[in-house]
mmCIF file of C-alpha atoms and ligand atoms in Angstrom:
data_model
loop_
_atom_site.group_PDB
_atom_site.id
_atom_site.type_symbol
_atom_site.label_atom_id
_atom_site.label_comp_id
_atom_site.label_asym_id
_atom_site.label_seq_id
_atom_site.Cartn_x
_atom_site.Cartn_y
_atom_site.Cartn_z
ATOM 1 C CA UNK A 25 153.507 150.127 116.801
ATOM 2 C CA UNK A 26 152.283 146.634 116.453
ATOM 3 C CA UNK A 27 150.207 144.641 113.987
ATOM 4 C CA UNK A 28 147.961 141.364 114.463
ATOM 5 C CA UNK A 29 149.227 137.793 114.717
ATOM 6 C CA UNK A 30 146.597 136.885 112.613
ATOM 7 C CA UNK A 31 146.668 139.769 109.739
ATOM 8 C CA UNK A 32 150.664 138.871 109.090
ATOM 9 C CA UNK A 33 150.067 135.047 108.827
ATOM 10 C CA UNK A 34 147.080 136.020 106.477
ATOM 11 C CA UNK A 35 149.386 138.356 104.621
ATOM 12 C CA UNK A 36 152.797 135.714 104.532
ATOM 13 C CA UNK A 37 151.927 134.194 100.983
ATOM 14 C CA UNK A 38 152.653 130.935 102.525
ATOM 15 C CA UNK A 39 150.873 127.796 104.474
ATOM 16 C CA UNK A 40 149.442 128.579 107.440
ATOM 17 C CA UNK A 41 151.089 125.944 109.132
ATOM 18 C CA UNK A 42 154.421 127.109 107.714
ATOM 19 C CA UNK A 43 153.657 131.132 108.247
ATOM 20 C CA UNK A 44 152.793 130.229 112.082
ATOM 21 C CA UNK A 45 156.129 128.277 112.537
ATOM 22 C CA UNK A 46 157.950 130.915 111.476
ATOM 23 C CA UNK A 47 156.430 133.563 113.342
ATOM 24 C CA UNK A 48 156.588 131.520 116.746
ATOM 25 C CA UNK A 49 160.197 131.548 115.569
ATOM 26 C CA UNK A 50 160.826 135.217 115.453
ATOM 27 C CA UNK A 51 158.747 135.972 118.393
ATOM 28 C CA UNK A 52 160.257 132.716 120.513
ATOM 29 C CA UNK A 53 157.371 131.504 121.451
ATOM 30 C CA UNK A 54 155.520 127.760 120.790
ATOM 31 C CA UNK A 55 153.261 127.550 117.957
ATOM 32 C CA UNK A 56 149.938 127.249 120.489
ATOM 33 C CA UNK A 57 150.685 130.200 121.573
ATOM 34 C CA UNK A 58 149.890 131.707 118.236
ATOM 35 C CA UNK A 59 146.425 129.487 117.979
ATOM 36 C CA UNK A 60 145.490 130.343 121.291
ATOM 37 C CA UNK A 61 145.768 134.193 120.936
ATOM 38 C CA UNK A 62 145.585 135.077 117.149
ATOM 39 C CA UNK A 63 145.388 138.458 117.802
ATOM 40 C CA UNK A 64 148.754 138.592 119.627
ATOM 41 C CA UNK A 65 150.432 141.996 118.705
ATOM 42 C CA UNK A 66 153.749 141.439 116.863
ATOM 43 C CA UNK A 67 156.290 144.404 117.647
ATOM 44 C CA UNK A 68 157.179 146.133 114.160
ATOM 45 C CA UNK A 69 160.775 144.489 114.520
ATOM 46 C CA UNK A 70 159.602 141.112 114.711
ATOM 47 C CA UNK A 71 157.329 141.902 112.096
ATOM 48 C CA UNK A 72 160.123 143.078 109.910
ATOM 49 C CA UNK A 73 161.851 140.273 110.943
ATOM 50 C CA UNK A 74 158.945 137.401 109.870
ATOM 51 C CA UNK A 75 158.474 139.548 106.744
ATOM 52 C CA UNK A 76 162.222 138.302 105.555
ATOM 53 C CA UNK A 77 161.906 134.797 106.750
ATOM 54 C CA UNK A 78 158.440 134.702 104.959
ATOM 55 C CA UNK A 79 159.908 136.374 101.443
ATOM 56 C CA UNK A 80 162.687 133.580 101.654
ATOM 57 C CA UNK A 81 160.454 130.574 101.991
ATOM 58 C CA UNK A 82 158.206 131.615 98.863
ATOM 59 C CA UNK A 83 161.280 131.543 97.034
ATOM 60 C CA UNK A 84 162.099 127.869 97.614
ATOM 61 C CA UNK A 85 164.083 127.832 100.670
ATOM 62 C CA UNK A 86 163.480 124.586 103.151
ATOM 63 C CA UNK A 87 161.852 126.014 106.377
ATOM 64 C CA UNK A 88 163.949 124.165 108.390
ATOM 65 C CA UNK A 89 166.798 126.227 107.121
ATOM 66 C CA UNK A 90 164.965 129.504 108.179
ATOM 67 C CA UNK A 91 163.827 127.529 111.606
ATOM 68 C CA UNK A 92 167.212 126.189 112.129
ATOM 69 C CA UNK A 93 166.162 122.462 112.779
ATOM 70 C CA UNK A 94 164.370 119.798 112.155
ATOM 71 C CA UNK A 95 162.114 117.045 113.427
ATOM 72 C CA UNK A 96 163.597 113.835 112.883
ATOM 73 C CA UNK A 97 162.260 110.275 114.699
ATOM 74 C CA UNK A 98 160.685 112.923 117.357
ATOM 75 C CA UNK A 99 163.505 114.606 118.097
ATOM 76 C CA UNK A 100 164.898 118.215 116.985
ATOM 77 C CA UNK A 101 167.798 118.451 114.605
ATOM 78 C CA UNK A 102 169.652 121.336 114.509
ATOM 79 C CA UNK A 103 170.507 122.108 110.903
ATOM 80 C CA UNK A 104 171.975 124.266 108.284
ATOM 81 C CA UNK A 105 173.138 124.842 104.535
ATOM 82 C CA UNK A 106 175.866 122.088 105.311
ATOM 83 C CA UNK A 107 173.494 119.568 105.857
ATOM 84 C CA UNK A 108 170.376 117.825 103.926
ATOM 85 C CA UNK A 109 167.338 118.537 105.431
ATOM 86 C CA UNK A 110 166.241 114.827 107.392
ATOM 87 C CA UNK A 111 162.799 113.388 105.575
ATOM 88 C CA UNK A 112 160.482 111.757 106.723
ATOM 89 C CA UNK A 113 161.831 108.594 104.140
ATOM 90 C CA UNK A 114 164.519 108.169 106.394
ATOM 91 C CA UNK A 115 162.641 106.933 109.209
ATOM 92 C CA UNK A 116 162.137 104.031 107.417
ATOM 93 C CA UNK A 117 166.110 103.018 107.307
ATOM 94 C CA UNK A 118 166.466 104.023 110.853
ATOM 95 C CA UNK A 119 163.071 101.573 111.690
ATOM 96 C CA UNK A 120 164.890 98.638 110.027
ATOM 97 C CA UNK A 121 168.156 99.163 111.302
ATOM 98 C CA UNK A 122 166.657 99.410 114.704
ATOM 99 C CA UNK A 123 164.956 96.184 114.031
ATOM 100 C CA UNK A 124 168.755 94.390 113.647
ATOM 101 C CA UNK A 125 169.925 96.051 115.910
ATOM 102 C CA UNK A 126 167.694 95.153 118.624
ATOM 103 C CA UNK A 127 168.380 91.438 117.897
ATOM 104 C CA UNK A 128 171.966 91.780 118.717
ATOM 105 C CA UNK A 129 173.841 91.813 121.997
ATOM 106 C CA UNK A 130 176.224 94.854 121.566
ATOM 107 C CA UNK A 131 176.699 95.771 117.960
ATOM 108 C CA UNK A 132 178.925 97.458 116.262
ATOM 109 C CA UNK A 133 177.165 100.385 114.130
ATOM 110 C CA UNK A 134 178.464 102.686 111.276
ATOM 111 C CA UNK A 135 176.405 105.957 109.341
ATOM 112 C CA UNK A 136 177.876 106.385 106.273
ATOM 113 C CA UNK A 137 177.752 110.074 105.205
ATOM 114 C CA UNK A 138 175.703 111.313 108.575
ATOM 115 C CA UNK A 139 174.612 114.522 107.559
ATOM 116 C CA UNK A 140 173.177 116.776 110.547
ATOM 117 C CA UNK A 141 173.590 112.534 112.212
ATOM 118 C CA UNK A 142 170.239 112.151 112.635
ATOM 119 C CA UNK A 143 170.359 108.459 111.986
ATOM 120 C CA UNK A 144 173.417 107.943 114.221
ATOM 121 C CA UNK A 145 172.113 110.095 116.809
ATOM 122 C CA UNK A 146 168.953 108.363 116.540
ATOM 123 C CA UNK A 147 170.577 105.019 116.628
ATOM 124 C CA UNK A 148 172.472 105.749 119.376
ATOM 125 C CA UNK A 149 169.418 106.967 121.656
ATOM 126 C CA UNK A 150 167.037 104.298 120.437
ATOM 127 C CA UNK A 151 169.409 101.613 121.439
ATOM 128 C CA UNK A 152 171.800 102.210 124.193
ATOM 129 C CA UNK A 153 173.351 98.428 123.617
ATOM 130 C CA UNK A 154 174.576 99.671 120.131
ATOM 131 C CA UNK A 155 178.440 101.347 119.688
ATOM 132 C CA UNK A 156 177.710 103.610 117.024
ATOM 133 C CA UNK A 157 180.152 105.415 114.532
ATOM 134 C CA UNK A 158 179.387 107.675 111.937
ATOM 135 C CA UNK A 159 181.779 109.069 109.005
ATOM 136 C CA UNK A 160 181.200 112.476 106.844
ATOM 137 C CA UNK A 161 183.575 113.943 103.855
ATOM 138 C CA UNK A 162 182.321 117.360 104.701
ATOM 139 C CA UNK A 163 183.779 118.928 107.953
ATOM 140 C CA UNK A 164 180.984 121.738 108.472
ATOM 141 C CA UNK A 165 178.164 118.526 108.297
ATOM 142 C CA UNK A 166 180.667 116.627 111.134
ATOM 143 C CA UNK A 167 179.867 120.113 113.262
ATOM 144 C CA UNK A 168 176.481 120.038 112.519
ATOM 145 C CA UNK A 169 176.351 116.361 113.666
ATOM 146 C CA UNK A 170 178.948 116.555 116.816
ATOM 147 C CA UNK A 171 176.602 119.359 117.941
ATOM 148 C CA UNK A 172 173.515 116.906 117.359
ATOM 149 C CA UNK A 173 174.629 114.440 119.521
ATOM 150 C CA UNK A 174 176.363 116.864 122.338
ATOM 151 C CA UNK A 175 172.445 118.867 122.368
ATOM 152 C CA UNK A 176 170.537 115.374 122.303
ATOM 153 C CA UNK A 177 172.888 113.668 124.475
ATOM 154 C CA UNK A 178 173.887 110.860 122.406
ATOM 155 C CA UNK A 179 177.239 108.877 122.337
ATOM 156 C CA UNK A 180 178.196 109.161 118.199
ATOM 157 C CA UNK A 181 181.913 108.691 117.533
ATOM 158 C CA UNK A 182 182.420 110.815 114.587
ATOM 159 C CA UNK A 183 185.100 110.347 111.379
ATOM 160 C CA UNK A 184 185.754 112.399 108.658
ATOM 161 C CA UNK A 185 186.562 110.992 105.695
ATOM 162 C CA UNK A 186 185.191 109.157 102.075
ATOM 163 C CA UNK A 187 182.815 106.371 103.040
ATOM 164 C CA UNK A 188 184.841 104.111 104.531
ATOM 165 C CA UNK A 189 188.291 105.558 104.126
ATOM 166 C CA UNK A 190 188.447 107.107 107.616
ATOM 167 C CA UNK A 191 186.929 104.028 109.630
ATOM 168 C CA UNK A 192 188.258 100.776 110.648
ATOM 169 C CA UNK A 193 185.449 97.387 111.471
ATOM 170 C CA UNK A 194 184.820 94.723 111.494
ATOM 171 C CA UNK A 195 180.901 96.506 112.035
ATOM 172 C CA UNK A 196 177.863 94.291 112.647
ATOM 173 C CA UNK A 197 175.846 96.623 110.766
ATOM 174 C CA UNK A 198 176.341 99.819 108.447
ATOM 175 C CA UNK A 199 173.034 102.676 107.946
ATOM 176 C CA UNK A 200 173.627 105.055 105.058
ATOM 177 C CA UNK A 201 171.729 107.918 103.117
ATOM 178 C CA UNK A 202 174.104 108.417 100.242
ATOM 179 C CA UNK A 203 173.394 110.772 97.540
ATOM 180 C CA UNK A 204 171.235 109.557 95.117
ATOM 181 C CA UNK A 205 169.627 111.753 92.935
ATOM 182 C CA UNK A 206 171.106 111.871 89.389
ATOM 183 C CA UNK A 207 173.347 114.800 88.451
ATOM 184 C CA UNK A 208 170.338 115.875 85.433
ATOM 185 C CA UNK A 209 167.880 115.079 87.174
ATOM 186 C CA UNK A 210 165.206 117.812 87.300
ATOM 187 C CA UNK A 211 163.586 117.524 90.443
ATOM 188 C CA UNK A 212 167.247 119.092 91.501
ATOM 189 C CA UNK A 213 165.954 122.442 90.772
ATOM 190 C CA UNK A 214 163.496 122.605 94.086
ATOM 191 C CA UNK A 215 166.572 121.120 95.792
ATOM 192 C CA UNK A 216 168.907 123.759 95.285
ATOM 193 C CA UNK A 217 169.226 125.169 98.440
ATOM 194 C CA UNK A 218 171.228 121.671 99.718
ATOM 195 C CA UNK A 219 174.020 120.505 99.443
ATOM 196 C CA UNK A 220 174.789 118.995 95.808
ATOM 197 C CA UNK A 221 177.047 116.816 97.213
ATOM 198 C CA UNK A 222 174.728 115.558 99.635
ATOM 199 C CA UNK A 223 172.229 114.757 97.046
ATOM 200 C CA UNK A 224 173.943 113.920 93.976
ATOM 201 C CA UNK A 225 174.715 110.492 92.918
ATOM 202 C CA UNK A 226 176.891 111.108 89.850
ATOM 203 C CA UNK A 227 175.264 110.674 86.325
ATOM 204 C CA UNK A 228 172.912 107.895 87.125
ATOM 205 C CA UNK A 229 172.726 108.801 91.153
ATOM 206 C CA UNK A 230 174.055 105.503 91.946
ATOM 207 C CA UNK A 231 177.660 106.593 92.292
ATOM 208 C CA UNK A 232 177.581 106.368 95.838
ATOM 209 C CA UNK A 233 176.086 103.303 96.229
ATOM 210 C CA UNK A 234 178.256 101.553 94.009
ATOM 211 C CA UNK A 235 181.102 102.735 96.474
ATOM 212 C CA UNK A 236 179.246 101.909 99.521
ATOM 213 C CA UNK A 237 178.377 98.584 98.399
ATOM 214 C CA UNK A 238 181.843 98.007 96.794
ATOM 215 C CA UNK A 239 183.662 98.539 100.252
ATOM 216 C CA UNK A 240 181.166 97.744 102.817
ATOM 217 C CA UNK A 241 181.768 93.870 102.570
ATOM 218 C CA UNK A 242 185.662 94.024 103.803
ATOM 219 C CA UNK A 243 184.338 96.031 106.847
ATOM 220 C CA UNK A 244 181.278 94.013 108.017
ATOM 221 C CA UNK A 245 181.444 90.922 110.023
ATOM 222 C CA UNK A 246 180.266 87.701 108.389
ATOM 223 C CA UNK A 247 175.964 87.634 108.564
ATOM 224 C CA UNK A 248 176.485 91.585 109.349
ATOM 225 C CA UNK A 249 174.392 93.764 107.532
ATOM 226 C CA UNK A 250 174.162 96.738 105.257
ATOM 227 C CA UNK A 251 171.218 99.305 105.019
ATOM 228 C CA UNK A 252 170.795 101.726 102.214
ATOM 229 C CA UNK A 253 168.485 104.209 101.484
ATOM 230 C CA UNK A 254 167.865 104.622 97.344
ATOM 231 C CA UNK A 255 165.886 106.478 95.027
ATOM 232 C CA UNK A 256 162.167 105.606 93.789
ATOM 233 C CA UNK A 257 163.252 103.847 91.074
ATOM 234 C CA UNK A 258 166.624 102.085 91.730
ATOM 235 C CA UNK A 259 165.518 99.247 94.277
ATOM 236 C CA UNK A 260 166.235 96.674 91.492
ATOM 237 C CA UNK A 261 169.691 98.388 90.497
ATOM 238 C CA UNK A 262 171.020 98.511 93.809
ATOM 239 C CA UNK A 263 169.785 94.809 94.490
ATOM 240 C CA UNK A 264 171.733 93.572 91.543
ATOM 241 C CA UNK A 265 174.657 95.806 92.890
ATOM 242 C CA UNK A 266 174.753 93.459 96.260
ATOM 243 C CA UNK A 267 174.448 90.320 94.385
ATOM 244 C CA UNK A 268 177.069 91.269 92.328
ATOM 245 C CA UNK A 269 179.102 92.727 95.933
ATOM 246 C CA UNK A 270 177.946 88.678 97.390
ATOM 247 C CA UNK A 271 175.886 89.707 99.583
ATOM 248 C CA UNK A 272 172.429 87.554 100.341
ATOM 249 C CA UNK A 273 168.794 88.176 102.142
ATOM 250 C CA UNK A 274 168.480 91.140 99.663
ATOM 251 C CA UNK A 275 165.075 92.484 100.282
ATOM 252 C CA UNK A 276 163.635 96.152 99.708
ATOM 253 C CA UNK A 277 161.225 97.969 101.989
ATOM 254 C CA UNK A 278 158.530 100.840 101.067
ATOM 255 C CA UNK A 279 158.297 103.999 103.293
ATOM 256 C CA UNK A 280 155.566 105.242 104.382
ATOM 257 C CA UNK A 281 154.487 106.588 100.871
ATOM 258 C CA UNK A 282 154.613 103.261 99.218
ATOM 259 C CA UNK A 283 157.609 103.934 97.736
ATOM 260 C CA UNK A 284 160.787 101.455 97.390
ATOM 261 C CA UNK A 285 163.235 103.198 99.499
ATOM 262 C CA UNK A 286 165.778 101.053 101.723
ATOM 263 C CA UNK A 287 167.699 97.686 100.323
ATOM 264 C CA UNK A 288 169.268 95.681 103.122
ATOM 265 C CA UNK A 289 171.306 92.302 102.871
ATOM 266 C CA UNK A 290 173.243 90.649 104.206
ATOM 267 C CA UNK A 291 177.659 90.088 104.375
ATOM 268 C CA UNK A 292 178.687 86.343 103.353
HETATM 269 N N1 LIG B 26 165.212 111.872 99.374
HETATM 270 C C1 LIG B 26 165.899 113.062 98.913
HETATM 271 C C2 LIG B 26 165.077 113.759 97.872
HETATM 272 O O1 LIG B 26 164.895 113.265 96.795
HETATM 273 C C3 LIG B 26 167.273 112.732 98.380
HETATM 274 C C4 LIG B 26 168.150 112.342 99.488
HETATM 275 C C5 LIG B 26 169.426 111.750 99.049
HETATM 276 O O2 LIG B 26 169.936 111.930 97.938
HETATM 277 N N2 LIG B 26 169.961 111.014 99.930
HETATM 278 O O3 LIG B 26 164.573 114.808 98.147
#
């Protein structure tokens, strides 16, 4: 028994874009093969199978979880429940750190709190002059990001430890997506299926950059700089933070939404 490509995406209670992923998922094959031949038949098991996937994603969980990766920077990022979910916001540190990067002969490079590493791994690949290092508290994300870089072939040294705990500079420039979303904050509830600690800033969601930006300065070279990625509305906390931290050449970037969402400066 079989039933129609077309009739289960119709049936999935989801996007279409998001129903065909998954089902090119279960039945291992690419998406265009599913717009070329909508009325593919789907064996009952797969079926079964895309039925599952399909009930999970109406109730809230990221597809990427049910794909098991993730684009990031044009590239695929394997991830799981261990990791946030890379957005599309991020591209914008990674663009700017690039941009430094690429004006310096062989830097030195640190991700604080890398996740599935898709900005170290990125880093790494996007500039092959760059030594890049890349700390984690969480030992299941450092497996998720070794793996990263073994699968995409990049050269990441990995750390585990608090921010800068486990890692030793002087670094020419330091990337990080900290947690930043305050603990009440209610836009937490369509997040729940990450990590809390990879999203959660304390109270105010600037817990983690008050660490980063407290310790970052006694591990960057002097005129090196620090990148951070922030929430909408904390551009002009985290500015004063660095003033207060002595750092100069504070300026804030938009992503592509508009929004304020990466602070760099630069060390004394
Ligand atoms: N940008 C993420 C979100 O609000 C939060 C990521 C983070 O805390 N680093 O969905």
């Amino acid at each position: 028994m079989a039933i129609e490509a077309a009739a289960l995406l119709a049936a999935a209670g989801l996007p279409r874009r998001e129903a065909r992923a998954l089902l090119a998922h279960v039945l291992a094959v690419p998406r265009e093969a599913l717009i070329a031949d909508p009325q593919r038949p789907v064996p009952t098991a797969a079926a079964a199978r895309f039925a599952q996937l399909a009930q999970r994603r109406r109730a809230g969980e990221p597809l990427a979880y049910l794909l098991g990766y993730c684009e990031f920077y044009g590239r695929p990022f394997a991830v799981n429940a261990a990791v946030l979910v890379p957005r599309p916001e991020t591209e914008t540190l990674v663009q700017l750190a690039l941009a430094r990067l690429r004006q310096m002969a062989a830097p030195w490079v640190l991700d604080l709190g890398t996740g599935s590493g898709c900005v170290a791994v990125t880093l790494a690949l996007e500039c092959a002059a760059a030594t890049v290092l890349a700390s984690d508290v969480s030992s299941a994300a450092l497996a998720v990001a070794r793996a990263n870089a073994h699968r995409l072939g990049a050269q990441v040294a990995f750390f585990q430890g608090d921010w800068l705990a486990a890692v030793r500079g002087p670094f020419d420039l330091i990337v990080s997506n900290p947690p930043y979303v305050a603990a009440g904050d209610p836009h937490l509830a369509a997040l729940r299926f990450e990590p809390a600690a990879a999203l959660i800033g304390g109270d105010d969601g600037l817990a983690a950059l008050r660490a980063i930006i407290k310790a970052a300065p006694s591990s960057l070279r002097s005129g090196g700089w620090l990148l951070v990625e922030h929430g909408y509305d904390q551009a002009a906390a985290v500015r004063a933070l660095l003033r207060g931290a002595g750092f100069g050449a504070i300026t804030t970037t938009r992503d592509a939404a508009g929004i304020e969402r990466v602070t760099s400066a630069q060390a004394g």
